[in-house]
PDB file of C-alpha atoms in Angstrom:
ATOM      1  CA  UNK A 252       0.043  -0.034   0.017  1.00 47.00           C
ATOM      2  CA  UNK A 253       1.054   3.893  -0.190  1.00 57.00           C
ATOM      3  CA  UNK A 254       3.995   4.756   1.883  1.00 64.00           C
ATOM      4  CA  UNK A 255       2.307   7.920   3.068  1.00 76.00           C
ATOM      5  CA  UNK A 256       3.335   9.249   6.620  1.00 89.00           C
ATOM      6  CA  UNK A 257       0.765   9.059   9.209  1.00 93.00           C
ATOM      7  CA  UNK A 258      -1.645  11.998   9.762  1.00 95.00           C
ATOM      8  CA  UNK A 259      -1.226  14.457  12.490  1.00 96.00           C
ATOM      9  CA  UNK A 260      -3.685  17.014  13.736  1.00 96.00           C
ATOM     10  CA  UNK A 261      -3.733  20.223  11.995  1.00 97.00           C
ATOM     11  CA  UNK A 262      -4.704  23.861  12.904  1.00 98.00           C
ATOM     12  CA  UNK A 263      -8.659  24.612  13.119  1.00 98.00           C
ATOM     13  CA  UNK A 264      -9.842  27.620  11.563  1.00 98.00           C
ATOM     14  CA  UNK A 265     -12.615  29.821  13.563  1.00 97.00           C
ATOM     15  CA  UNK A 266     -16.406  28.292  13.473  1.00 93.00           C
ATOM     16  CA  UNK A 267     -18.198  29.256  10.276  1.00 98.00           C
ATOM     17  CA  UNK A 268     -21.231  31.200  10.776  1.00 98.00           C
ATOM     18  CA  UNK A 269     -24.602  30.205   9.455  1.00 98.00           C
ATOM     19  CA  UNK A 270     -27.304  32.890   8.433  1.00 98.00           C
ATOM     20  CA  UNK A 271     -30.005  33.596  11.202  1.00 97.00           C
ATOM     21  CA  UNK A 272     -33.000  32.677   9.134  1.00 97.00           C
ATOM     22  CA  UNK A 273     -31.653  29.098   8.882  1.00 98.00           C
ATOM     23  CA  UNK A 274     -33.355  26.689  11.353  1.00 98.00           C
ATOM     24  CA  UNK A 275     -31.170  25.228  13.824  1.00 98.00           C
ATOM     25  CA  UNK A 276     -31.584  21.411  14.932  1.00 98.00           C
ATOM     26  CA  UNK A 277     -32.457  21.322  18.687  1.00 98.00           C
ATOM     27  CA  UNK A 278     -29.248  20.201  19.881  1.00 98.00           C
ATOM     28  CA  UNK A 279     -27.215  23.293  18.669  1.00 98.00           C
ATOM     29  CA  UNK A 280     -25.858  25.037  21.632  1.00 96.00           C
ATOM     30  CA  UNK A 281     -26.371  21.956  24.028  1.00 97.00           C
ATOM     31  CA  UNK A 282     -23.938  19.377  25.017  1.00 97.00           C
ATOM     32  CA  UNK A 283     -26.112  16.552  23.708  1.00 97.00           C
ATOM     33  CA  UNK A 284     -29.280  15.969  21.647  1.00 98.00           C
ATOM     34  CA  UNK A 285     -32.637  15.381  23.329  1.00 97.00           C
ATOM     35  CA  UNK A 286     -33.214  11.471  22.954  1.00 97.00           C
ATOM     36  CA  UNK A 287     -35.510  10.588  20.321  1.00 97.00           C
ATOM     37  CA  UNK A 288     -38.798   8.909  21.650  1.00 96.00           C
ATOM     38  CA  UNK A 289     -40.582   8.797  17.964  1.00 96.00           C
ATOM     39  CA  UNK A 290     -41.262   6.014  15.678  1.00 97.00           C
ATOM     40  CA  UNK A 291     -38.647   4.566  13.257  1.00 97.00           C
ATOM     41  CA  UNK A 292     -41.564   4.395  10.721  1.00 98.00           C
ATOM     42  CA  UNK A 293     -42.090   7.955   9.324  1.00 98.00           C
ATOM     43  CA  UNK A 294     -44.892   9.659   7.588  1.00 98.00           C
ATOM     44  CA  UNK A 295     -45.120  10.392   3.951  1.00 98.00           C
ATOM     45  CA  UNK A 296     -44.592  14.095   4.959  1.00 98.00           C
ATOM     46  CA  UNK A 297     -41.401  13.427   6.779  1.00 98.00           C
ATOM     47  CA  UNK A 298     -39.920  11.119   3.984  1.00 98.00           C
ATOM     48  CA  UNK A 299     -40.604  13.954   1.481  1.00 98.00           C
ATOM     49  CA  UNK A 300     -38.927  16.486   3.492  1.00 98.00           C
ATOM     50  CA  UNK A 301     -35.725  14.002   3.909  1.00 98.00           C
ATOM     51  CA  UNK A 302     -35.549  13.602   0.151  1.00 98.00           C
ATOM     52  CA  UNK A 303     -34.933  17.461  -0.234  1.00 98.00           C
ATOM     53  CA  UNK A 304     -32.447  17.332   2.874  1.00 98.00           C
ATOM     54  CA  UNK A 305     -30.775  14.244   1.407  1.00 98.00           C
ATOM     55  CA  UNK A 306     -30.615  15.861  -2.195  1.00 98.00           C
ATOM     56  CA  UNK A 307     -28.914  18.970  -0.607  1.00 98.00           C
ATOM     57  CA  UNK A 308     -26.392  16.897   1.518  1.00 98.00           C
ATOM     58  CA  UNK A 309     -25.518  14.869  -1.469  1.00 98.00           C
ATOM     59  CA  UNK A 310     -25.007  18.060  -3.730  1.00 98.00           C
ATOM     60  CA  UNK A 311     -22.922  19.797  -1.082  1.00 98.00           C
ATOM     61  CA  UNK A 312     -20.614  16.724  -0.986  1.00 98.00           C
ATOM     62  CA  UNK A 313     -20.331  16.653  -4.658  1.00 98.00           C
ATOM     63  CA  UNK A 314     -19.392  20.241  -4.658  1.00 98.00           C
ATOM     64  CA  UNK A 315     -16.791  19.724  -1.947  1.00 98.00           C
ATOM     65  CA  UNK A 316     -15.281  16.679  -3.774  1.00 98.00           C
ATOM     66  CA  UNK A 317     -14.607  18.770  -6.857  1.00 98.00           C
ATOM     67  CA  UNK A 318     -11.738  20.337  -4.924  1.00 98.00           C
ATOM     68  CA  UNK A 319     -10.042  17.160  -3.920  1.00 98.00           C
ATOM     69  CA  UNK A 320      -6.525  17.279  -5.425  1.00 98.00           C
ATOM     70  CA  UNK A 321      -3.183  17.333  -3.926  1.00 98.00           C
ATOM     71  CA  UNK A 322      -2.363  20.830  -2.081  1.00 98.00           C
ATOM     72  CA  UNK A 323      -5.993  21.499  -1.089  1.00 98.00           C
ATOM     73  CA  UNK A 324      -6.837  21.725   2.579  1.00 98.00           C
ATOM     74  CA  UNK A 325      -9.574  19.809   4.361  1.00 98.00           C
ATOM     75  CA  UNK A 326     -10.706  23.094   5.558  1.00 98.00           C
ATOM     76  CA  UNK A 327     -11.261  24.395   2.208  1.00 98.00           C
ATOM     77  CA  UNK A 328     -13.420  21.179   1.561  1.00 98.00           C
ATOM     78  CA  UNK A 329     -15.519  22.032   4.751  1.00 98.00           C
ATOM     79  CA  UNK A 330     -15.921  25.905   3.355  1.00 98.00           C
ATOM     80  CA  UNK A 331     -17.490  24.634   0.210  1.00 98.00           C
ATOM     81  CA  UNK A 332     -19.837  22.431   1.721  1.00 98.00           C
ATOM     82  CA  UNK A 333     -20.857  24.841   4.452  1.00 98.00           C
ATOM     83  CA  UNK A 334     -21.617  27.505   2.033  1.00 98.00           C
ATOM     84  CA  UNK A 335     -23.687  25.006  -0.449  1.00 98.00           C
ATOM     85  CA  UNK A 336     -25.947  24.090   2.313  1.00 99.00           C
ATOM     86  CA  UNK A 337     -26.217  27.344   3.682  1.00 98.00           C
ATOM     87  CA  UNK A 338     -26.895  28.810   0.324  1.00 98.00           C
ATOM     88  CA  UNK A 339     -29.803  26.202  -0.031  1.00 98.00           C
ATOM     89  CA  UNK A 340     -31.459  26.986   3.344  1.00 98.00           C
ATOM     90  CA  UNK A 341     -30.055  23.971   5.132  1.00 98.00           C
ATOM     91  CA  UNK A 342     -28.078  23.894   8.261  1.00 99.00           C
ATOM     92  CA  UNK A 343     -24.925  21.614   8.401  1.00 98.00           C
ATOM     93  CA  UNK A 344     -26.051  18.848  10.959  1.00 98.00           C
ATOM     94  CA  UNK A 345     -22.616  18.167  12.298  1.00 98.00           C
ATOM     95  CA  UNK A 346     -21.819  21.648  13.241  1.00 98.00           C
ATOM     96  CA  UNK A 347     -22.322  21.959  16.886  1.00 98.00           C
ATOM     97  CA  UNK A 348     -23.523  18.271  17.300  1.00 98.00           C
ATOM     98  CA  UNK A 349     -22.181  17.261  20.648  1.00 98.00           C
ATOM     99  CA  UNK A 350     -19.680  20.079  20.231  1.00 97.00           C
ATOM    100  CA  UNK A 351     -18.426  19.002  16.745  1.00 98.00           C
ATOM    101  CA  UNK A 352     -16.686  22.161  15.297  1.00 98.00           C
ATOM    102  CA  UNK A 353     -17.043  21.845  11.438  1.00 98.00           C
ATOM    103  CA  UNK A 354     -19.660  21.290   8.763  1.00 98.00           C
ATOM    104  CA  UNK A 355     -18.476  17.927   7.437  1.00 98.00           C
ATOM    105  CA  UNK A 356     -16.302  15.096   8.465  1.00 98.00           C
ATOM    106  CA  UNK A 357     -13.174  14.776   6.337  1.00 98.00           C
ATOM    107  CA  UNK A 358     -11.343  11.334   7.119  1.00 98.00           C
ATOM    108  CA  UNK A 359      -8.062  10.615   5.318  1.00 98.00           C
ATOM    109  CA  UNK A 360      -6.208   7.467   4.582  1.00 98.00           C
ATOM    110  CA  UNK A 361      -6.255   5.676   8.365  1.00 98.00           C
ATOM    111  CA  UNK A 362      -9.021   7.831   9.541  1.00 98.00           C
ATOM    112  CA  UNK A 363     -12.094   5.574   9.850  1.00 98.00           C
ATOM    113  CA  UNK A 364     -14.573   8.406  10.765  1.00 98.00           C
ATOM    114  CA  UNK A 365     -15.336  11.829  12.315  1.00 98.00           C
ATOM    115  CA  UNK A 366     -11.903  13.417  10.992  1.00 98.00           C
ATOM    116  CA  UNK A 367     -12.151  17.066  11.496  1.00 98.00           C
ATOM    117  CA  UNK A 368     -11.375  19.632   8.654  1.00 98.00           C
ATOM    118  CA  UNK A 369      -8.403  21.656   9.478  1.00 98.00           C
ATOM    119  CA  UNK A 370      -5.231  22.890   7.859  1.00 98.00           C
ATOM    120  CA  UNK A 371      -4.256  19.288   6.641  1.00 98.00           C
ATOM    121  CA  UNK A 372      -3.003  19.258   3.069  1.00 98.00           C
ATOM    122  CA  UNK A 373      -4.253  16.645   0.925  1.00 98.00           C
ATOM    123  CA  UNK A 374      -1.349  14.748  -0.730  1.00 98.00           C
ATOM    124  CA  UNK A 375      -0.921  12.826  -4.110  1.00 98.00           C
ATOM    125  CA  UNK A 376      -2.090   9.238  -3.520  1.00 98.00           C
ATOM    126  CA  UNK A 377      -4.381  10.084  -0.308  1.00 98.00           C
ATOM    127  CA  UNK A 378      -8.071   8.710  -0.073  1.00 98.00           C
ATOM    128  CA  UNK A 379     -10.458  11.104   1.523  1.00 98.00           C
ATOM    129  CA  UNK A 380     -13.922  10.274   3.030  1.00 98.00           C
ATOM    130  CA  UNK A 381     -16.297  13.231   3.141  1.00 98.00           C
ATOM    131  CA  UNK A 382     -19.420  12.707   5.412  1.00 98.00           C
ATOM    132  CA  UNK A 383     -22.016  15.410   4.971  1.00 99.00           C
ATOM    133  CA  UNK A 384     -25.557  15.874   6.669  1.00 99.00           C
ATOM    134  CA  UNK A 385     -28.010  18.480   5.974  1.00 99.00           C
ATOM    135  CA  UNK A 386     -30.698  19.638   8.087  1.00 99.00           C
ATOM    136  CA  UNK A 387     -33.707  21.399   6.522  1.00 98.00           C
ATOM    137  CA  UNK A 388     -37.557  21.142   6.926  1.00 98.00           C
ATOM    138  CA  UNK A 389     -37.068  19.787  10.377  1.00 98.00           C
ATOM    139  CA  UNK A 390     -35.234  16.642   9.326  1.00 98.00           C
ATOM    140  CA  UNK A 391     -31.812  15.503   8.322  1.00 98.00           C
ATOM    141  CA  UNK A 392     -30.117  13.686   5.074  1.00 98.00           C
ATOM    142  CA  UNK A 393     -26.801  12.058   5.867  1.00 98.00           C
ATOM    143  CA  UNK A 394     -24.270  10.479   3.271  1.00 98.00           C
ATOM    144  CA  UNK A 395     -20.697   9.977   2.773  1.00 98.00           C
ATOM    145  CA  UNK A 396     -18.163   8.858   0.195  1.00 98.00           C
ATOM    146  CA  UNK A 397     -14.274   8.093  -0.282  1.00 98.00           C
ATOM    147  CA  UNK A 398     -12.820   9.699  -3.013  1.00 98.00           C
ATOM    148  CA  UNK A 399      -9.153   9.239  -4.681  1.00 98.00           C
ATOM    149  CA  UNK A 400      -6.546  12.357  -4.541  1.00 98.00           C
ATOM    150  CA  UNK A 401      -4.319  12.095  -7.479  1.00 97.00           C
ATOM    151  CA  UNK A 402      -2.529   8.774  -8.320  1.00 97.00           C
ATOM    152  CA  UNK A 403      -3.672   6.438  -5.893  1.00 98.00           C
ATOM    153  CA  UNK A 404      -2.101   2.827  -5.259  1.00 98.00           C
ATOM    154  CA  UNK A 405      -3.931  -0.322  -6.533  1.00 98.00           C
ATOM    155  CA  UNK A 406      -4.652  -1.575  -2.902  1.00 98.00           C
ATOM    156  CA  UNK A 407      -6.351   1.468  -1.863  1.00 98.00           C
ATOM    157  CA  UNK A 408      -8.168   1.965  -5.123  1.00 98.00           C
ATOM    158  CA  UNK A 409      -9.738  -1.554  -4.633  1.00 98.00           C
ATOM    159  CA  UNK A 410     -10.625  -1.061  -1.241  1.00 98.00           C
ATOM    160  CA  UNK A 411     -12.461   2.219  -2.188  1.00 98.00           C
ATOM    161  CA  UNK A 412     -14.251   0.384  -5.137  1.00 98.00           C
ATOM    162  CA  UNK A 413     -15.166  -2.735  -3.058  1.00 98.00           C
ATOM    163  CA  UNK A 414     -16.278  -0.434   0.190  1.00 98.00           C
ATOM    164  CA  UNK A 415     -18.992   1.086  -2.569  1.00 98.00           C
ATOM    165  CA  UNK A 416     -19.975  -2.304  -3.768  1.00 98.00           C
ATOM    166  CA  UNK A 417     -20.577  -3.301  -0.163  1.00 98.00           C
ATOM    167  CA  UNK A 418     -22.964  -0.675   0.528  1.00 98.00           C
ATOM    168  CA  UNK A 419     -24.729  -1.332  -2.888  1.00 98.00           C
ATOM    169  CA  UNK A 420     -25.072  -4.895  -1.821  1.00 98.00           C
ATOM    170  CA  UNK A 421     -26.158  -4.249   1.442  1.00 98.00           C
ATOM    171  CA  UNK A 422     -28.931  -1.641   0.195  1.00 98.00           C
ATOM    172  CA  UNK A 423     -30.258  -4.486  -2.248  1.00 98.00           C
ATOM    173  CA  UNK A 424     -30.413  -6.854   0.702  1.00 98.00           C
ATOM    174  CA  UNK A 425     -33.249  -4.434   2.600  1.00 98.00           C
ATOM    175  CA  UNK A 426     -36.485  -5.791   2.287  1.00 98.00           C
ATOM    176  CA  UNK A 427     -39.498  -5.560   4.633  1.00 98.00           C
ATOM    177  CA  UNK A 428     -39.884  -8.573   6.884  1.00 98.00           C
ATOM    178  CA  UNK A 429     -36.207  -9.144   7.068  1.00 98.00           C
ATOM    179  CA  UNK A 430     -34.310  -8.520  10.301  1.00 98.00           C
ATOM    180  CA  UNK A 431     -31.639  -5.573  10.385  1.00 98.00           C
ATOM    181  CA  UNK A 432     -28.857  -8.034  10.607  1.00 97.00           C
ATOM    182  CA  UNK A 433     -29.240  -9.136   6.921  1.00 98.00           C
ATOM    183  CA  UNK A 434     -27.526  -5.750   6.347  1.00 98.00           C
ATOM    184  CA  UNK A 435     -24.408  -6.601   8.295  1.00 98.00           C
ATOM    185  CA  UNK A 436     -24.247 -10.318   7.034  1.00 98.00           C
ATOM    186  CA  UNK A 437     -24.164  -9.230   3.455  1.00 98.00           C
ATOM    187  CA  UNK A 438     -21.250  -6.463   4.191  1.00 98.00           C
ATOM    188  CA  UNK A 439     -19.462  -8.732   6.251  1.00 98.00           C
ATOM    189  CA  UNK A 440     -19.572 -11.650   3.920  1.00 98.00           C
ATOM    190  CA  UNK A 441     -18.635  -9.682   0.968  1.00 98.00           C
ATOM    191  CA  UNK A 442     -15.579  -8.103   2.828  1.00 98.00           C
ATOM    192  CA  UNK A 443     -13.998 -11.218   4.062  1.00 98.00           C
ATOM    193  CA  UNK A 444     -13.739 -12.318   0.385  1.00 98.00           C
ATOM    194  CA  UNK A 445     -10.865  -9.744   0.312  1.00 98.00           C
ATOM    195  CA  UNK A 446      -9.393 -10.101   3.965  1.00 98.00           C
ATOM    196  CA  UNK A 447     -10.830  -6.773   4.883  1.00 98.00           C
ATOM    197  CA  UNK A 448     -11.786  -5.825   8.308  1.00 98.00           C
ATOM    198  CA  UNK A 449     -15.155  -4.397   9.114  1.00 98.00           C
ATOM    199  CA  UNK A 450     -15.505  -1.781  11.840  1.00 98.00           C
ATOM    200  CA  UNK A 451     -17.833  -2.806  14.258  1.00 97.00           C
ATOM    201  CA  UNK A 452     -17.938   0.235  16.837  1.00 96.00           C
ATOM    202  CA  UNK A 453     -19.434   2.776  14.467  1.00 98.00           C
ATOM    203  CA  UNK A 454     -22.815   2.028  12.751  1.00 98.00           C
ATOM    204  CA  UNK A 455     -25.629   3.002  10.533  1.00 98.00           C
ATOM    205  CA  UNK A 456     -28.297   4.415  12.421  1.00 98.00           C
ATOM    206  CA  UNK A 457     -31.917   5.605  12.468  1.00 98.00           C
ATOM    207  CA  UNK A 458     -32.466   9.066  10.967  1.00 98.00           C
ATOM    208  CA  UNK A 459     -35.511  11.403  10.638  1.00 98.00           C
ATOM    209  CA  UNK A 460     -36.188  14.373  12.670  1.00 98.00           C
ATOM    210  CA  UNK A 461     -33.315  13.235  14.976  1.00 98.00           C
ATOM    211  CA  UNK A 462     -29.778  12.957  13.500  1.00 98.00           C
ATOM    212  CA  UNK A 463     -29.586   9.733  15.342  1.00 98.00           C
ATOM    213  CA  UNK A 464     -32.743   8.071  16.505  1.00 97.00           C
ATOM    214  CA  UNK A 465     -31.415   5.062  18.404  1.00 95.00           C
ATOM    215  CA  UNK A 466     -31.899   2.503  16.013  1.00 98.00           C
ATOM    216  CA  UNK A 467     -28.592   0.525  15.176  1.00 98.00           C
ATOM    217  CA  UNK A 468     -27.538  -0.621  11.807  1.00 98.00           C
ATOM    218  CA  UNK A 469     -24.515  -2.859  12.312  1.00 98.00           C
ATOM    219  CA  UNK A 470     -22.094  -3.507   9.362  1.00 98.00           C
ATOM    220  CA  UNK A 471     -21.364  -7.030  10.547  1.00 97.00           C
ATOM    221  CA  UNK A 472     -23.506 -10.096  11.235  1.00 95.00           C
ATOM    222  CA  UNK A 473     -24.946  -9.029  14.952  1.00 96.00           C
ATOM    223  CA  UNK A 474     -27.025 -11.585  16.506  1.00 95.00           C
ATOM    224  CA  UNK A 475     -28.534  -8.780  18.351  1.00 95.00           C
ATOM    225  CA  UNK A 476     -29.846  -6.916  15.330  1.00 96.00           C
ATOM    226  CA  UNK A 477     -33.230  -8.611  15.430  1.00 97.00           C
ATOM    227  CA  UNK A 478     -35.549  -5.455  14.551  1.00 97.00           C
ATOM    228  CA  UNK A 479     -37.526  -6.329  11.624  1.00 98.00           C
ATOM    229  CA  UNK A 480     -37.396  -4.130   8.780  1.00 98.00           C
ATOM    230  CA  UNK A 481     -40.819  -2.171   7.903  1.00 98.00           C
ATOM    231  CA  UNK A 482     -41.814   0.081   4.992  1.00 98.00           C
ATOM    232  CA  UNK A 483     -41.504   3.761   5.878  1.00 98.00           C
ATOM    233  CA  UNK A 484     -38.524   3.048   8.198  1.00 98.00           C
ATOM    234  CA  UNK A 485     -35.575   5.685   7.462  1.00 98.00           C
ATOM    235  CA  UNK A 486     -31.946   4.797   8.287  1.00 98.00           C
ATOM    236  CA  UNK A 487     -28.309   4.951   7.046  1.00 98.00           C
ATOM    237  CA  UNK A 488     -25.969   2.237   6.060  1.00 98.00           C
ATOM    238  CA  UNK A 489     -22.302   3.191   6.195  1.00 98.00           C
ATOM    239  CA  UNK A 490     -19.843   0.212   5.902  1.00 98.00           C
ATOM    240  CA  UNK A 491     -16.239   0.997   7.116  1.00 98.00           C
ATOM    241  CA  UNK A 492     -13.789  -1.503   5.821  1.00 98.00           C
ATOM    242  CA  UNK A 493     -10.162  -1.606   6.566  1.00 98.00           C
ATOM    243  CA  UNK A 494      -7.082  -3.159   4.981  1.00 98.00           C
ATOM    244  CA  UNK A 495      -6.208  -4.426   8.617  1.00 97.00           C
ATOM    245  CA  UNK A 496      -7.853  -4.751  11.794  1.00 97.00           C
ATOM    246  CA  UNK A 497     -11.330  -3.153  12.927  1.00 97.00           C
ATOM    247  CA  UNK A 498      -9.862  -2.206  16.242  1.00 97.00           C
ATOM    248  CA  UNK A 499      -9.018   1.554  16.429  1.00 98.00           C
ATOM    249  CA  UNK A 500      -7.861   4.354  18.476  1.00 98.00           C
ATOM    250  CA  UNK A 501      -8.876   8.062  19.103  1.00 98.00           C
ATOM    251  CA  UNK A 502      -7.263  11.129  18.930  1.00 98.00           C
ATOM    252  CA  UNK A 503      -7.050  13.655  21.855  1.00 97.00           C
ATOM    253  CA  UNK A 504      -9.858  15.726  20.046  1.00 97.00           C
ATOM    254  CA  UNK A 505     -12.236  13.065  21.084  1.00 97.00           C
ATOM    255  CA  UNK A 506     -13.764  12.721  17.417  1.00 98.00           C
ATOM    256  CA  UNK A 507     -11.034  11.495  15.031  1.00 98.00           C
ATOM    257  CA  UNK A 508     -11.076   7.650  14.935  1.00 98.00           C
ATOM    258  CA  UNK A 509      -8.052   5.924  13.388  1.00 98.00           C
ATOM    259  CA  UNK A 510      -7.262   2.306  12.766  1.00 98.00           C
ATOM    260  CA  UNK A 511      -5.133   0.805  15.501  1.00 98.00           C
ATOM    261  CA  UNK A 512      -2.759  -0.712  13.126  1.00 97.00           C
ATOM    262  CA  UNK A 513      -2.847   2.558  10.956  1.00 98.00           C
ATOM    263  CA  UNK A 514      -3.800   0.930   7.629  1.00 98.00           C
ATOM    264  CA  UNK A 515      -6.357   2.351   5.232  1.00 98.00           C
ATOM    265  CA  UNK A 516      -9.806   2.490   5.474  1.00 98.00           C
ATOM    266  CA  UNK A 517     -12.724   3.239   3.269  1.00 98.00           C
ATOM    267  CA  UNK A 518     -16.293   4.284   3.970  1.00 98.00           C
ATOM    268  CA  UNK A 519     -19.503   4.866   1.796  1.00 98.00           C
ATOM    269  CA  UNK A 520     -23.010   5.914   3.236  1.00 98.00           C
ATOM    270  CA  UNK A 521     -26.501   6.713   1.884  1.00 98.00           C
ATOM    271  CA  UNK A 522     -29.740   7.442   3.603  1.00 98.00           C
ATOM    272  CA  UNK A 523     -32.786   5.078   2.860  1.00 98.00           C
ATOM    273  CA  UNK A 524     -36.399   4.810   3.198  1.00 98.00           C
ATOM    274  CA  UNK A 525     -37.874   1.210   3.200  1.00 98.00           C
ATOM    275  CA  UNK A 526     -40.455   0.558   0.513  1.00 98.00           C
ATOM    276  CA  UNK A 527     -42.931  -2.172  -0.001  1.00 97.00           C
ATOM    277  CA  UNK A 528     -40.301  -3.912  -2.162  1.00 95.00           C
ATOM    278  CA  UNK A 529     -36.976  -2.727  -0.966  1.00 97.00           C
ATOM    279  CA  UNK A 530     -35.314   0.422  -0.499  1.00 98.00           C
ATOM    280  CA  UNK A 531     -35.156   3.997  -1.763  1.00 98.00           C
ATOM    281  CA  UNK A 532     -31.945   6.149  -1.718  1.00 98.00           C
ATOM    282  CA  UNK A 533     -32.727   9.475  -0.213  1.00 98.00           C
ATOM    283  CA  UNK A 534     -29.195  10.966  -0.809  1.00 98.00           C
ATOM    284  CA  UNK A 535     -28.678  11.251  -4.514  1.00 95.00           C
ATOM    285  CA  UNK A 536     -27.809  14.440  -5.981  1.00 90.00           C
TER     286      UNK A 536
END
């Protein structure tokens, strides 16, 4: 794999402002969100609102991803996504969530998830995950994808390609009447074909008016994930596959999660609504 040196924390830029007319999620300015107590099956009105939020999140991620070239900082990616969401009347869901300081997560190379955009400069050969969530109309839309920066080695490129395929296979496995654990079973069995690790401690989740509803979507075959899938459920699937172990360390910032062996990792995510026959992706640009 790539011989890139390991990441170190960069410098944070000042907090970005959000126009006062844009509705904030209830958790902004609080240490934690109010626990969600509503249903996992959503109304037609909520689902339609989530289509709008999901589309804005997907488009904001696309706009930021256009800048992924060697020499660009992850903070510049955050700036673009932040501006796109605000310009379209959406609040960047991560900004102020449990104190998170930025409008997207930028996870480079060995960072599994929740990397904080800063002065880190992208290098030729890096792989870069962008995780963008938009809040508008009282609901969230959440998606992420891993991108190639410049000339990326074959091992890393295949990891990215296969992680995207793992998500696609998992989405196809979503059917009413099946248990949630079918999702992780499909992902894990596919990942094992290539000897990849499957991250266990960070999962997909229910999403609606709440950023994280409490519904857990494991990406491995969990015997505890016995919730039956029903039409109208809304949740994310976001497999995180690694070139080595699924174990992790966390930086002192309390957010940035890196593989314990510092090998590379990739992730892809969509927000879905369960239909009568399968699943509809809500985070399409």
